[in-house]
Amino acid sequence: DREGKLGILNELLGCYRKTGNADAGLRTVNESTRLVSELGMEATVTAGTVFLNAATTMREFGKAEEAVRLYDTAARAYSGNLDPGDYRFAGLYNNYAACMEACGDLISAEDYYKRALAIVSRLRECALEEAVTCVNLACLYGDADSEDVRVEEYLMRAKKLLDRDDVPRDGYYAFNAMKCVDAFSHFGFFRDAKELRLRAEEIYGLL
């Protein structure tokens, strides 16, 4: 069952990123992308997701410039199958933007973050994704100029989204809240950082 194997390899990409296993992660990048080709699935949504995860794994392990080609391949696969406003494009653009940051191309990074934001801001169910994208933009601007007024603008927009009553306070909320904590703290918003951390810790304590 080679398609089943591809699904497992795709999950392993994320697992190796989270555990910091670079050797296994990069080996799985090669195995998963080769299997997509062997199965003739390059033009499918599944392939787009595999290539996206493979590219993000490469970026995570210091191969950002090499990852660009895989992000482009993922974009082509998605473009051939999905509506331009599909939420999956937001995930692609956010990760592509981070790759551009790692490559030192801040103009392209800003462009891709804003593309992601344009998608998730239209989808009420994507409040957490919108919050994380706002934090990404705040960090992009703040790393270039800590006095940039857009830092506070985007952080406060993110906090407002994280405070929404209709956003479920579950494990996914905690995961995304913790993604934002360091940025709030780094730019001096200590009360907001503490509040988000306590929310996440309370959720994790109940799971």
PDB file of N, CA and C in Angstrom, residues 1-80:
ATOM      1  N   ASP A   1       0.854  -1.189   0.000  1.00  0.00           N
ATOM      2  CA  ASP A   1       0.000   0.000   0.000  1.00  0.00           C
ATOM      3  C   ASP A   1       0.895   1.246   0.000  1.00  0.00           C
ATOM      4  N   ARG A   2       1.338   1.649  -1.178  1.00  0.00           N
ATOM      5  CA  ARG A   2       2.298   2.752  -1.251  1.00  0.00           C
ATOM      6  C   ARG A   2       1.637   4.097  -0.948  1.00  0.00           C
ATOM      7  N   GLU A   3       0.345   4.222  -1.254  1.00  0.00           N
ATOM      8  CA  GLU A   3      -0.337   5.469  -0.902  1.00  0.00           C
ATOM      9  C   GLU A   3      -0.479   5.585   0.619  1.00  0.00           C
ATOM     10  N   GLY A   4      -0.727   4.447   1.277  1.00  0.00           N
ATOM     11  CA  GLY A   4      -0.768   4.449   2.733  1.00  0.00           C
ATOM     12  C   GLY A   4       0.585   4.806   3.317  1.00  0.00           C
ATOM     13  N   LYS A   5       1.635   4.293   2.696  1.00  0.00           N
ATOM     14  CA  LYS A   5       2.992   4.608   3.144  1.00  0.00           C
ATOM     15  C   LYS A   5       3.263   6.101   3.006  1.00  0.00           C
ATOM     16  N   LEU A   6       2.781   6.706   1.913  1.00  0.00           N
ATOM     17  CA  LEU A   6       2.986   8.135   1.705  1.00  0.00           C
ATOM     18  C   LEU A   6       2.320   8.937   2.820  1.00  0.00           C
ATOM     19  N   GLY A   7       1.123   8.514   3.214  1.00  0.00           N
ATOM     20  CA  GLY A   7       0.437   9.202   4.304  1.00  0.00           C
ATOM     21  C   GLY A   7       1.220   9.151   5.607  1.00  0.00           C
ATOM     22  N   ILE A   8       1.830   8.007   5.881  1.00  0.00           N
ATOM     23  CA  ILE A   8       2.625   7.862   7.101  1.00  0.00           C
ATOM     24  C   ILE A   8       3.891   8.711   7.015  1.00  0.00           C
ATOM     25  N   LEU A   9       4.546   8.688   5.862  1.00  0.00           N
ATOM     26  CA  LEU A   9       5.746   9.508   5.685  1.00  0.00           C
ATOM     27  C   LEU A   9       5.432  10.987   5.883  1.00  0.00           C
ATOM     28  N   ASN A  10       4.266  11.405   5.394  1.00  0.00           N
ATOM     29  CA  ASN A  10       3.864  12.804   5.545  1.00  0.00           C
ATOM     30  C   ASN A  10       3.725  13.168   7.022  1.00  0.00           C
ATOM     31  N   GLU A  11       3.147  12.267   7.817  1.00  0.00           N
ATOM     32  CA  GLU A  11       3.023  12.516   9.249  1.00  0.00           C
ATOM     33  C   GLU A  11       4.393  12.510   9.933  1.00  0.00           C
ATOM     34  N   LEU A  12       5.278  11.634   9.478  1.00  0.00           N
ATOM     35  CA  LEU A  12       6.610  11.561  10.071  1.00  0.00           C
ATOM     36  C   LEU A  12       7.403  12.847   9.861  1.00  0.00           C
ATOM     37  N   LEU A  13       7.149  13.536   8.752  1.00  0.00           N
ATOM     38  CA  LEU A  13       7.841  14.804   8.515  1.00  0.00           C
ATOM     39  C   LEU A  13       7.595  15.771   9.666  1.00  0.00           C
ATOM     40  N   GLY A  14       6.343  15.882  10.069  1.00  0.00           N
ATOM     41  CA  GLY A  14       6.010  16.754  11.186  1.00  0.00           C
ATOM     42  C   GLY A  14       6.583  16.252  12.499  1.00  0.00           C
ATOM     43  N   CYS A  15       6.552  14.945  12.683  1.00  0.00           N
ATOM     44  CA  CYS A  15       7.087  14.342  13.904  1.00  0.00           C
ATOM     45  C   CYS A  15       8.577  14.641  14.052  1.00  0.00           C
ATOM     46  N   TYR A  16       9.329  14.468  12.971  1.00  0.00           N
ATOM     47  CA  TYR A  16      10.775  14.690  13.048  1.00  0.00           C
ATOM     48  C   TYR A  16      11.109  16.166  13.238  1.00  0.00           C
ATOM     49  N   ARG A  17      10.272  17.061  12.690  1.00  0.00           N
ATOM     50  CA  ARG A  17      10.485  18.492  12.948  1.00  0.00           C
ATOM     51  C   ARG A  17      10.337  18.794  14.430  1.00  0.00           C
ATOM     52  N   LYS A  18       9.288  18.259  15.029  1.00  0.00           N
ATOM     53  CA  LYS A  18       9.001  18.575  16.426  1.00  0.00           C
ATOM     54  C   LYS A  18      10.021  17.961  17.374  1.00  0.00           C
ATOM     55  N   THR A  19      10.592  16.834  16.976  1.00  0.00           N
ATOM     56  CA  THR A  19      11.576  16.180  17.846  1.00  0.00           C
ATOM     57  C   THR A  19      12.998  16.573  17.507  1.00  0.00           C
ATOM     58  N   GLY A  20      13.171  17.390  16.449  1.00  0.00           N
ATOM     59  CA  GLY A  20      14.504  17.866  16.099  1.00  0.00           C
ATOM     60  C   GLY A  20      15.414  16.812  15.504  1.00  0.00           C
ATOM     61  N   ASN A  21      14.821  15.783  14.910  1.00  0.00           N
ATOM     62  CA  ASN A  21      15.605  14.692  14.321  1.00  0.00           C
ATOM     63  C   ASN A  21      15.929  15.032  12.869  1.00  0.00           C
ATOM     64  N   ALA A  22      17.025  15.747  12.665  1.00  0.00           N
ATOM     65  CA  ALA A  22      17.360  16.238  11.332  1.00  0.00           C
ATOM     66  C   ALA A  22      17.671  15.111  10.351  1.00  0.00           C
ATOM     67  N   ASP A  23      18.440  14.125  10.780  1.00  0.00           N
ATOM     68  CA  ASP A  23      18.819  13.037   9.869  1.00  0.00           C
ATOM     69  C   ASP A  23      17.599  12.290   9.354  1.00  0.00           C
ATOM     70  N   ALA A  24      16.724  11.903  10.276  1.00  0.00           N
ATOM     71  CA  ALA A  24      15.516  11.185   9.875  1.00  0.00           C
ATOM     72  C   ALA A  24      14.586  12.088   9.069  1.00  0.00           C
ATOM     73  N   GLY A  25      14.501  13.366   9.464  1.00  0.00           N
ATOM     74  CA  GLY A  25      13.630  14.295   8.757  1.00  0.00           C
ATOM     75  C   GLY A  25      14.044  14.493   7.316  1.00  0.00           C
ATOM     76  N   LEU A  26      15.318  14.739   7.074  1.00  0.00           N
ATOM     77  CA  LEU A  26      15.793  14.967   5.706  1.00  0.00           C
ATOM     78  C   LEU A  26      15.741  13.684   4.887  1.00  0.00           C
ATOM     79  N   ARG A  27      15.959  12.559   5.531  1.00  0.00           N
ATOM     80  CA  ARG A  27      15.829  11.285   4.827  1.00  0.00           C
ATOM     81  C   ARG A  27      14.378  11.059   4.394  1.00  0.00           C
ATOM     82  N   THR A  28      13.442  11.446   5.245  1.00  0.00           N
ATOM     83  CA  THR A  28      12.024  11.287   4.933  1.00  0.00           C
ATOM     84  C   THR A  28      11.590  12.262   3.849  1.00  0.00           C
ATOM     85  N   VAL A  29      12.210  13.441   3.804  1.00  0.00           N
ATOM     86  CA  VAL A  29      11.946  14.379   2.704  1.00  0.00           C
ATOM     87  C   VAL A  29      12.237  13.690   1.372  1.00  0.00           C
ATOM     88  N   ASN A  30      13.396  13.087   1.266  1.00  0.00           N
ATOM     89  CA  ASN A  30      13.782  12.429   0.019  1.00  0.00           C
ATOM     90  C   ASN A  30      12.857  11.259  -0.304  1.00  0.00           C
ATOM     91  N   GLU A  31      12.529  10.472   0.710  1.00  0.00           N
ATOM     92  CA  GLU A  31      11.697   9.286   0.478  1.00  0.00           C
ATOM     93  C   GLU A  31      10.282   9.667   0.077  1.00  0.00           C
ATOM     94  N   SER A  32       9.705  10.657   0.750  1.00  0.00           N
ATOM     95  CA  SER A  32       8.312  11.034   0.474  1.00  0.00           C
ATOM     96  C   SER A  32       8.172  11.700  -0.895  1.00  0.00           C
ATOM     97  N   THR A  33       9.075  12.592  -1.239  1.00  0.00           N
ATOM     98  CA  THR A  33       8.970  13.279  -2.529  1.00  0.00           C
ATOM     99  C   THR A  33       9.237  12.308  -3.680  1.00  0.00           C
ATOM    100  N   ARG A  34      10.147  11.360  -3.467  1.00  0.00           N
ATOM    101  CA  ARG A  34      10.400  10.349  -4.502  1.00  0.00           C
ATOM    102  C   ARG A  34       9.164   9.463  -4.708  1.00  0.00           C
ATOM    103  N   LEU A  35       8.488   9.120  -3.610  1.00  0.00           N
ATOM    104  CA  LEU A  35       7.299   8.266  -3.699  1.00  0.00           C
ATOM    105  C   LEU A  35       6.167   8.980  -4.417  1.00  0.00           C
ATOM    106  N   VAL A  36       6.019  10.282  -4.190  1.00  0.00           N
ATOM    107  CA  VAL A  36       5.005  11.049  -4.930  1.00  0.00           C
ATOM    108  C   VAL A  36       5.240  10.918  -6.428  1.00  0.00           C
ATOM    109  N   SER A  37       6.492  11.042  -6.843  1.00  0.00           N
ATOM    110  CA  SER A  37       6.835  10.923  -8.256  1.00  0.00           C
ATOM    111  C   SER A  37       6.562   9.510  -8.775  1.00  0.00           C
ATOM    112  N   GLU A  38       6.936   8.507  -8.009  1.00  0.00           N
ATOM    113  CA  GLU A  38       6.726   7.123  -8.432  1.00  0.00           C
ATOM    114  C   GLU A  38       5.242   6.803  -8.595  1.00  0.00           C
ATOM    115  N   LEU A  39       4.406   7.415  -7.781  1.00  0.00           N
ATOM    116  CA  LEU A  39       2.962   7.179  -7.844  1.00  0.00           C
ATOM    117  C   LEU A  39       2.277   8.054  -8.892  1.00  0.00           C
ATOM    118  N   GLY A  40       3.023   8.958  -9.516  1.00  0.00           N
ATOM    119  CA  GLY A  40       2.432   9.842 -10.512  1.00  0.00           C
ATOM    120  C   GLY A  40       1.418  10.806  -9.933  1.00  0.00           C
ATOM    121  N   MET A  41       1.650  11.261  -8.718  1.00  0.00           N
ATOM    122  CA  MET A  41       0.677  12.094  -8.011  1.00  0.00           C
ATOM    123  C   MET A  41       1.081  13.559  -7.937  1.00  0.00           C
ATOM    124  N   GLU A  42       2.060  13.976  -8.726  1.00  0.00           N
ATOM    125  CA  GLU A  42       2.603  15.323  -8.589  1.00  0.00           C
ATOM    126  C   GLU A  42       1.560  16.429  -8.704  1.00  0.00           C
ATOM    127  N   ALA A  43       0.477  16.192  -9.425  1.00  0.00           N
ATOM    128  CA  ALA A  43      -0.508  17.245  -9.674  1.00  0.00           C
ATOM    129  C   ALA A  43      -1.692  17.194  -8.717  1.00  0.00           C
ATOM    130  N   THR A  44      -1.582  16.483  -7.609  1.00  0.00           N
ATOM    131  CA  THR A  44      -2.701  16.325  -6.682  1.00  0.00           C
ATOM    132  C   THR A  44      -2.544  17.207  -5.443  1.00  0.00           C
ATOM    133  N   VAL A  45      -3.656  17.397  -4.729  1.00  0.00           N
ATOM    134  CA  VAL A  45      -3.628  18.137  -3.476  1.00  0.00           C
ATOM    135  C   VAL A  45      -2.753  17.408  -2.460  1.00  0.00           C
ATOM    136  N   THR A  46      -2.843  16.086  -2.454  1.00  0.00           N
ATOM    137  CA  THR A  46      -2.013  15.293  -1.542  1.00  0.00           C
ATOM    138  C   THR A  46      -0.542  15.590  -1.769  1.00  0.00           C
ATOM    139  N   ALA A  47      -0.142  15.631  -3.023  1.00  0.00           N
ATOM    140  CA  ALA A  47       1.255  15.943  -3.339  1.00  0.00           C
ATOM    141  C   ALA A  47       1.617  17.332  -2.843  1.00  0.00           C
ATOM    142  N   GLY A  48       0.711  18.295  -3.010  1.00  0.00           N
ATOM    143  CA  GLY A  48       0.967  19.645  -2.536  1.00  0.00           C
ATOM    144  C   GLY A  48       1.249  19.672  -1.047  1.00  0.00           C
ATOM    145  N   THR A  49       0.468  18.905  -0.285  1.00  0.00           N
ATOM    146  CA  THR A  49       0.652  18.862   1.156  1.00  0.00           C
ATOM    147  C   THR A  49       1.969  18.182   1.528  1.00  0.00           C
ATOM    148  N   VAL A  50       2.303  17.104   0.822  1.00  0.00           N
ATOM    149  CA  VAL A  50       3.574  16.420   1.073  1.00  0.00           C
ATOM    150  C   VAL A  50       4.747  17.353   0.775  1.00  0.00           C
ATOM    151  N   PHE A  51       4.686  18.025  -0.365  1.00  0.00           N
ATOM    152  CA  PHE A  51       5.776  18.936  -0.728  1.00  0.00           C
ATOM    153  C   PHE A  51       5.877  20.106   0.260  1.00  0.00           C
ATOM    154  N   LEU A  52       4.721  20.588   0.726  1.00  0.00           N
ATOM    155  CA  LEU A  52       4.724  21.662   1.728  1.00  0.00           C
ATOM    156  C   LEU A  52       5.407  21.202   3.008  1.00  0.00           C
ATOM    157  N   ASN A  53       5.041  20.027   3.485  1.00  0.00           N
ATOM    158  CA  ASN A  53       5.653  19.510   4.708  1.00  0.00           C
ATOM    159  C   ASN A  53       7.131  19.196   4.514  1.00  0.00           C
ATOM    160  N   ALA A  54       7.466  18.692   3.343  1.00  0.00           N
ATOM    161  CA  ALA A  54       8.872  18.395   3.051  1.00  0.00           C
ATOM    162  C   ALA A  54       9.691  19.688   3.029  1.00  0.00           C
ATOM    163  N   ALA A  55       9.148  20.721   2.387  1.00  0.00           N
ATOM    164  CA  ALA A  55       9.855  21.998   2.313  1.00  0.00           C
ATOM    165  C   ALA A  55      10.041  22.597   3.706  1.00  0.00           C
ATOM    166  N   THR A  56       9.005  22.525   4.525  1.00  0.00           N
ATOM    167  CA  THR A  56       9.078  23.087   5.866  1.00  0.00           C
ATOM    168  C   THR A  56      10.086  22.319   6.723  1.00  0.00           C
ATOM    169  N   THR A  57      10.183  21.025   6.503  1.00  0.00           N
ATOM    170  CA  THR A  57      11.181  20.220   7.206  1.00  0.00           C
ATOM    171  C   THR A  57      12.588  20.639   6.795  1.00  0.00           C
ATOM    172  N   MET A  58      12.794  20.862   5.511  1.00  0.00           N
ATOM    173  CA  MET A  58      14.102  21.308   5.042  1.00  0.00           C
ATOM    174  C   MET A  58      14.456  22.667   5.635  1.00  0.00           C
ATOM    175  N   ARG A  59      13.479  23.571   5.664  1.00  0.00           N
ATOM    176  CA  ARG A  59      13.726  24.893   6.246  1.00  0.00           C
ATOM    177  C   ARG A  59      14.081  24.781   7.718  1.00  0.00           C
ATOM    178  N   GLU A  60      13.362  23.937   8.427  1.00  0.00           N
ATOM    179  CA  GLU A  60      13.591  23.748   9.853  1.00  0.00           C
ATOM    180  C   GLU A  60      15.012  23.269  10.141  1.00  0.00           C
ATOM    181  N   PHE A  61      15.556  22.491   9.222  1.00  0.00           N
ATOM    182  CA  PHE A  61      16.877  21.915   9.435  1.00  0.00           C
ATOM    183  C   PHE A  61      17.964  22.608   8.622  1.00  0.00           C
ATOM    184  N   GLY A  62      17.753  23.927   8.380  1.00  0.00           N
ATOM    185  CA  GLY A  62      18.811  24.766   7.842  1.00  0.00           C
ATOM    186  C   GLY A  62      19.017  24.722   6.349  1.00  0.00           C
ATOM    187  N   LYS A  63      18.027  24.240   5.611  1.00  0.00           N
ATOM    188  CA  LYS A  63      18.156  24.151   4.157  1.00  0.00           C
ATOM    189  C   LYS A  63      17.064  24.983   3.478  1.00  0.00           C
ATOM    190  N   ALA A  64      16.956  26.248   3.913  1.00  0.00           N
ATOM    191  CA  ALA A  64      15.893  27.123   3.426  1.00  0.00           C
ATOM    192  C   ALA A  64      15.982  27.364   1.923  1.00  0.00           C
ATOM    193  N   GLU A  65      17.183  27.619   1.425  1.00  0.00           N
ATOM    194  CA  GLU A  65      17.317  27.917   0.001  1.00  0.00           C
ATOM    195  C   GLU A  65      16.922  26.721  -0.856  1.00  0.00           C
ATOM    196  N   GLU A  66      17.237  25.523  -0.394  1.00  0.00           N
ATOM    197  CA  GLU A  66      16.846  24.318  -1.131  1.00  0.00           C
ATOM    198  C   GLU A  66      15.348  24.062  -1.012  1.00  0.00           C
ATOM    199  N   ALA A  67      14.739  24.556   0.051  1.00  0.00           N
ATOM    200  CA  ALA A  67      13.309  24.333   0.265  1.00  0.00           C
ATOM    201  C   ALA A  67      12.444  25.137  -0.688  1.00  0.00           C
ATOM    202  N   VAL A  68      12.967  26.228  -1.227  1.00  0.00           N
ATOM    203  CA  VAL A  68      12.177  27.100  -2.107  1.00  0.00           C
ATOM    204  C   VAL A  68      11.581  26.313  -3.262  1.00  0.00           C
ATOM    205  N   ARG A  69      12.376  25.435  -3.858  1.00  0.00           N
ATOM    206  CA  ARG A  69      11.890  24.645  -5.004  1.00  0.00           C
ATOM    207  C   ARG A  69      10.686  23.790  -4.610  1.00  0.00           C
ATOM    208  N   LEU A  70      10.722  23.220  -3.411  1.00  0.00           N
ATOM    209  CA  LEU A  70       9.615  22.378  -2.968  1.00  0.00           C
ATOM    210  C   LEU A  70       8.369  23.210  -2.664  1.00  0.00           C
ATOM    211  N   TYR A  71       8.561  24.408  -2.111  1.00  0.00           N
ATOM    212  CA  TYR A  71       7.400  25.284  -1.896  1.00  0.00           C
ATOM    213  C   TYR A  71       6.754  25.651  -3.234  1.00  0.00           C
ATOM    214  N   ASP A  72       7.575  25.918  -4.239  1.00  0.00           N
ATOM    215  CA  ASP A  72       7.035  26.232  -5.568  1.00  0.00           C
ATOM    216  C   ASP A  72       6.260  25.050  -6.133  1.00  0.00           C
ATOM    217  N   THR A  73       6.780  23.852  -5.923  1.00  0.00           N
ATOM    218  CA  THR A  73       6.092  22.651  -6.399  1.00  0.00           C
ATOM    219  C   THR A  73       4.768  22.464  -5.678  1.00  0.00           C
ATOM    220  N   ALA A  74       4.753  22.708  -4.374  1.00  0.00           N
ATOM    221  CA  ALA A  74       3.509  22.623  -3.606  1.00  0.00           C
ATOM    222  C   ALA A  74       2.492  23.644  -4.106  1.00  0.00           C
ATOM    223  N   ALA A  75       2.957  24.851  -4.397  1.00  0.00           N
ATOM    224  CA  ALA A  75       2.067  25.906  -4.881  1.00  0.00           C
ATOM    225  C   ALA A  75       1.429  25.512  -6.209  1.00  0.00           C
ATOM    226  N   ARG A  76       2.201  24.907  -7.094  1.00  0.00           N
ATOM    227  CA  ARG A  76       1.645  24.477  -8.388  1.00  0.00           C
ATOM    228  C   ARG A  76       0.583  23.392  -8.200  1.00  0.00           C
ATOM    229  N   ALA A  77       0.848  22.453  -7.297  1.00  0.00           N
ATOM    230  CA  ALA A  77      -0.115  21.380  -7.055  1.00  0.00           C
ATOM    231  C   ALA A  77      -1.415  21.935  -6.472  1.00  0.00           C
ATOM    232  N   TYR A  78      -1.299  22.856  -5.524  1.00  0.00           N
ATOM    233  CA  TYR A  78      -2.494  23.462  -4.944  1.00  0.00           C
ATOM    234  C   TYR A  78      -3.241  24.302  -5.982  1.00  0.00           C
ATOM    235  N   SER A  79      -2.507  25.073  -6.760  1.00  0.00           N
ATOM    236  CA  SER A  79      -3.142  25.970  -7.731  1.00  0.00           C
ATOM    237  C   SER A  79      -3.950  25.204  -8.774  1.00  0.00           C
ATOM    238  N   GLY A  80      -3.531  23.992  -9.072  1.00  0.00           N
ATOM    239  CA  GLY A  80      -4.240  23.200 -10.060  1.00  0.00           C
ATOM    240  C   GLY A  80      -5.492  22.532  -9.541  1.00  0.00           C
TER     241      GLY A  80
END
